[in-house]
Amino acid sequence: QVQLVESGGGLVQAGGSLRLSCVASGSTFSTSYMGWFRQAPGKEREFVADIIRGAGSGYYADSVKGRFTISQDNAKNTVYLQMNSLKPEDTAVYYCAARKHTVGAYDYWGQGTHVTVSS
């Protein structure tokens, strides 16, 4: 099992920045990808970004490309999501996730952290 705990959410004005963190614990060696998803009120959960655990650059949804950056600190088992130039439409609950395989569904999810961007 893998446990994921997100932090760093909050209220920010449009154009501002936030950095989300996700600390992984447990059987982290079994995971190959770490990702961020978000769910806005009344909408389905959507992919934001992901990264190969331990290596590689991130892959991003078009809606955040150029504004968000996913990174990781392997020594701390932590994945980050740096969010710049935030827009009101970025308001959502952000979830960290991990999956064991290079393809397929994510296996583990955090509890989420709220991000609110005011106009």
PDB file of C-alpha atoms in Angstrom:
ATOM      1  CA  GLN A   1       0.000   0.000   0.000  1.00  0.00           C
ATOM      2  CA  VAL A   2       0.999   3.584  -0.660  1.00  0.00           C
ATOM      3  CA  GLN A   3      -0.233   6.552   1.327  1.00  0.00           C
ATOM      4  CA  LEU A   4      -0.320  10.006  -0.240  1.00  0.00           C
ATOM      5  CA  VAL A   5      -0.767  13.253   1.667  1.00  0.00           C
ATOM      6  CA  GLU A   6      -1.194  16.560  -0.152  1.00  0.00           C
ATOM      7  CA  SER A   7      -0.642  20.035   1.234  1.00  0.00           C
ATOM      8  CA  GLY A   8      -0.176  23.571   0.036  1.00  0.00           C
ATOM      9  CA  GLY A   9      -3.648  24.492  -1.129  1.00  0.00           C
ATOM     10  CA  GLY A  10      -5.310  27.762  -0.241  1.00  0.00           C
ATOM     11  CA  LEU A  11      -6.814  30.982  -1.496  1.00  0.00           C
ATOM     12  CA  VAL A  12      -4.902  33.075  -4.010  1.00  0.00           C
ATOM     13  CA  GLN A  13      -5.720  35.934  -6.326  1.00  0.00           C
ATOM     14  CA  ALA A  14      -5.726  35.478 -10.072  1.00  0.00           C
ATOM     15  CA  GLY A  15      -2.207  35.749 -11.429  1.00  0.00           C
ATOM     16  CA  GLY A  16      -0.712  34.412  -8.219  1.00  0.00           C
ATOM     17  CA  SER A  17       1.171  31.223  -7.468  1.00  0.00           C
ATOM     18  CA  LEU A  18       0.907  28.213  -5.205  1.00  0.00           C
ATOM     19  CA  ARG A  19       3.026  25.125  -4.737  1.00  0.00           C
ATOM     20  CA  LEU A  20       1.346  21.875  -3.832  1.00  0.00           C
ATOM     21  CA  SER A  21       3.246  19.044  -2.192  1.00  0.00           C
ATOM     22  CA  CYS A  22       2.482  15.344  -2.043  1.00  0.00           C
ATOM     23  CA  VAL A  23       4.371  13.120   0.364  1.00  0.00           C
ATOM     24  CA  ALA A  24       4.308   9.406  -0.385  1.00  0.00           C
ATOM     25  CA  SER A  25       4.870   6.687   2.194  1.00  0.00           C
ATOM     26  CA  GLY A  26       4.556   2.934   2.357  1.00  0.00           C
ATOM     27  CA  SER A  27       5.477   0.748  -0.596  1.00  0.00           C
ATOM     28  CA  THR A  28       6.585   3.629  -2.791  1.00  0.00           C
ATOM     29  CA  PHE A  29       9.044   1.378  -4.629  1.00  0.00           C
ATOM     30  CA  SER A  30       6.028  -0.254  -6.300  1.00  0.00           C
ATOM     31  CA  THR A  31       4.961   2.922  -8.067  1.00  0.00           C
ATOM     32  CA  SER A  32       6.123   4.052 -11.489  1.00  0.00           C
ATOM     33  CA  TYR A  33       4.197   7.267 -12.101  1.00  0.00           C
ATOM     34  CA  MET A  34       3.074  10.122  -9.884  1.00  0.00           C
ATOM     35  CA  GLY A  35       0.364  12.461 -11.004  1.00  0.00           C
ATOM     36  CA  TRP A  36      -1.840  15.384 -10.133  1.00  0.00           C
ATOM     37  CA  PHE A  37      -5.541  15.573 -10.894  1.00  0.00           C
ATOM     38  CA  ARG A  38      -8.188  18.111 -10.032  1.00  0.00           C
ATOM     39  CA  GLN A  39     -11.936  18.263  -9.640  1.00  0.00           C
ATOM     40  CA  ALA A  40     -13.826  21.517  -9.873  1.00  0.00           C
ATOM     41  CA  PRO A  41     -17.297  21.915  -8.328  1.00  0.00           C
ATOM     42  CA  GLY A  42     -19.885  20.167 -10.474  1.00  0.00           C
ATOM     43  CA  LYS A  43     -17.284  18.740 -12.848  1.00  0.00           C
ATOM     44  CA  GLU A  44     -15.543  15.436 -13.317  1.00  0.00           C
ATOM     45  CA  ARG A  45     -12.031  14.858 -12.099  1.00  0.00           C
ATOM     46  CA  GLU A  46      -9.450  15.695 -14.753  1.00  0.00           C
ATOM     47  CA  PHE A  47      -5.793  15.030 -15.363  1.00  0.00           C
ATOM     48  CA  VAL A  48      -3.371  17.879 -14.656  1.00  0.00           C
ATOM     49  CA  ALA A  49       0.172  16.504 -14.886  1.00  0.00           C
ATOM     50  CA  ASP A  50       2.270  13.436 -14.252  1.00  0.00           C
ATOM     51  CA  ILE A  51       5.877  12.375 -14.049  1.00  0.00           C
ATOM     52  CA  ILE A  52       7.853   9.154 -14.135  1.00  0.00           C
ATOM     53  CA  ARG A  53       8.866   8.398 -10.597  1.00  0.00           C
ATOM     54  CA  GLY A  54      12.550   8.987 -10.103  1.00  0.00           C
ATOM     55  CA  ALA A  55      13.259  10.360 -13.546  1.00  0.00           C
ATOM     56  CA  GLY A  56      12.014  12.275 -16.516  1.00  0.00           C
ATOM     57  CA  SER A  57      10.156  15.451 -17.252  1.00  0.00           C
ATOM     58  CA  GLY A  58       6.484  15.992 -16.764  1.00  0.00           C
ATOM     59  CA  TYR A  59       3.513  15.615 -19.036  1.00  0.00           C
ATOM     60  CA  TYR A  60       0.766  18.220 -18.829  1.00  0.00           C
ATOM     61  CA  ALA A  61      -2.823  18.872 -19.712  1.00  0.00           C
ATOM     62  CA  ASP A  62      -3.135  21.578 -22.347  1.00  0.00           C
ATOM     63  CA  SER A  63      -5.039  23.777 -19.926  1.00  0.00           C
ATOM     64  CA  VAL A  64      -2.035  24.100 -17.600  1.00  0.00           C
ATOM     65  CA  LYS A  65       0.901  23.741 -19.984  1.00  0.00           C
ATOM     66  CA  GLY A  66       3.347  26.602 -19.565  1.00  0.00           C
ATOM     67  CA  ARG A  67       1.887  27.614 -16.195  1.00  0.00           C
ATOM     68  CA  PHE A  68       2.252  24.510 -14.022  1.00  0.00           C
ATOM     69  CA  THR A  69       5.384  22.473 -13.358  1.00  0.00           C
ATOM     70  CA  ILE A  70       5.535  19.032 -11.793  1.00  0.00           C
ATOM     71  CA  SER A  71       8.734  17.983 -10.047  1.00  0.00           C
ATOM     72  CA  GLN A  72       9.937  15.508  -7.468  1.00  0.00           C
ATOM     73  CA  ASP A  73      12.398  15.081  -4.634  1.00  0.00           C
ATOM     74  CA  ASN A  74      13.220  11.397  -4.534  1.00  0.00           C
ATOM     75  CA  ALA A  75      15.034  11.617  -1.208  1.00  0.00           C
ATOM     76  CA  LYS A  76      11.890  12.997   0.390  1.00  0.00           C
ATOM     77  CA  ASN A  77       9.425  10.846  -1.589  1.00  0.00           C
ATOM     78  CA  THR A  78       7.684  14.077  -2.470  1.00  0.00           C
ATOM     79  CA  VAL A  79       6.112  15.334  -5.666  1.00  0.00           C
ATOM     80  CA  TYR A  80       5.387  19.006  -6.199  1.00  0.00           C
ATOM     81  CA  LEU A  81       3.082  20.981  -8.420  1.00  0.00           C
ATOM     82  CA  GLN A  82       4.204  24.558  -8.916  1.00  0.00           C
ATOM     83  CA  MET A  83       1.253  26.568 -10.175  1.00  0.00           C
ATOM     84  CA  ASN A  84       1.894  30.012 -11.642  1.00  0.00           C
ATOM     85  CA  SER A  85      -0.337  32.543 -13.370  1.00  0.00           C
ATOM     86  CA  LEU A  86      -3.341  31.022 -11.686  1.00  0.00           C
ATOM     87  CA  LYS A  87      -6.788  31.636 -13.120  1.00  0.00           C
ATOM     88  CA  PRO A  88     -10.231  31.397 -11.494  1.00  0.00           C
ATOM     89  CA  GLU A  89     -10.889  28.316 -13.611  1.00  0.00           C
ATOM     90  CA  ASP A  90      -8.038  26.565 -11.793  1.00  0.00           C
ATOM     91  CA  THR A  91     -10.212  26.502  -8.678  1.00  0.00           C
ATOM     92  CA  ALA A  92     -10.634  22.860  -7.689  1.00  0.00           C
ATOM     93  CA  VAL A  93      -9.696  20.144  -5.263  1.00  0.00           C
ATOM     94  CA  TYR A  94      -6.278  18.885  -6.311  1.00  0.00           C
ATOM     95  CA  TYR A  95      -5.442  15.230  -5.821  1.00  0.00           C
ATOM     96  CA  CYS A  96      -2.118  13.465  -5.857  1.00  0.00           C
ATOM     97  CA  ALA A  97      -2.075   9.970  -7.304  1.00  0.00           C
ATOM     98  CA  ALA A  98       0.342   7.116  -7.918  1.00  0.00           C
ATOM     99  CA  ARG A  99       0.202   4.112 -10.174  1.00  0.00           C
ATOM    100  CA  LYS A 100       2.168   0.925 -10.282  1.00  0.00           C
ATOM    101  CA  HIS A 101       2.275   0.404 -14.016  1.00  0.00           C
ATOM    102  CA  THR A 102       3.365   2.563 -16.938  1.00  0.00           C
ATOM    103  CA  VAL A 103      -0.147   2.469 -18.350  1.00  0.00           C
ATOM    104  CA  GLY A 104      -3.580   2.084 -16.881  1.00  0.00           C
ATOM    105  CA  ALA A 105      -5.497   3.536 -14.002  1.00  0.00           C
ATOM    106  CA  TYR A 106      -3.973   5.166 -10.955  1.00  0.00           C
ATOM    107  CA  ASP A 107      -3.906   2.864  -7.947  1.00  0.00           C
ATOM    108  CA  TYR A 108      -3.487   5.229  -5.010  1.00  0.00           C
ATOM    109  CA  TRP A 109      -5.013   8.602  -4.223  1.00  0.00           C
ATOM    110  CA  GLY A 110      -4.554  11.300  -1.636  1.00  0.00           C
ATOM    111  CA  GLN A 111      -7.353  13.052   0.190  1.00  0.00           C
ATOM    112  CA  GLY A 112      -7.052  16.245  -1.848  1.00  0.00           C
ATOM    113  CA  THR A 113      -6.200  19.841  -1.138  1.00  0.00           C
ATOM    114  CA  HIS A 114      -8.413  22.809  -1.995  1.00  0.00           C
ATOM    115  CA  VAL A 115      -7.226  25.558  -4.303  1.00  0.00           C
ATOM    116  CA  THR A 116      -9.364  28.658  -4.737  1.00  0.00           C
ATOM    117  CA  VAL A 117      -8.397  31.382  -7.185  1.00  0.00           C
ATOM    118  CA  SER A 118     -10.279  34.633  -6.809  1.00  0.00           C
ATOM    119  CA  SER A 119     -10.784  37.070  -9.671  1.00  0.00           C
TER     120      SER A 119
END
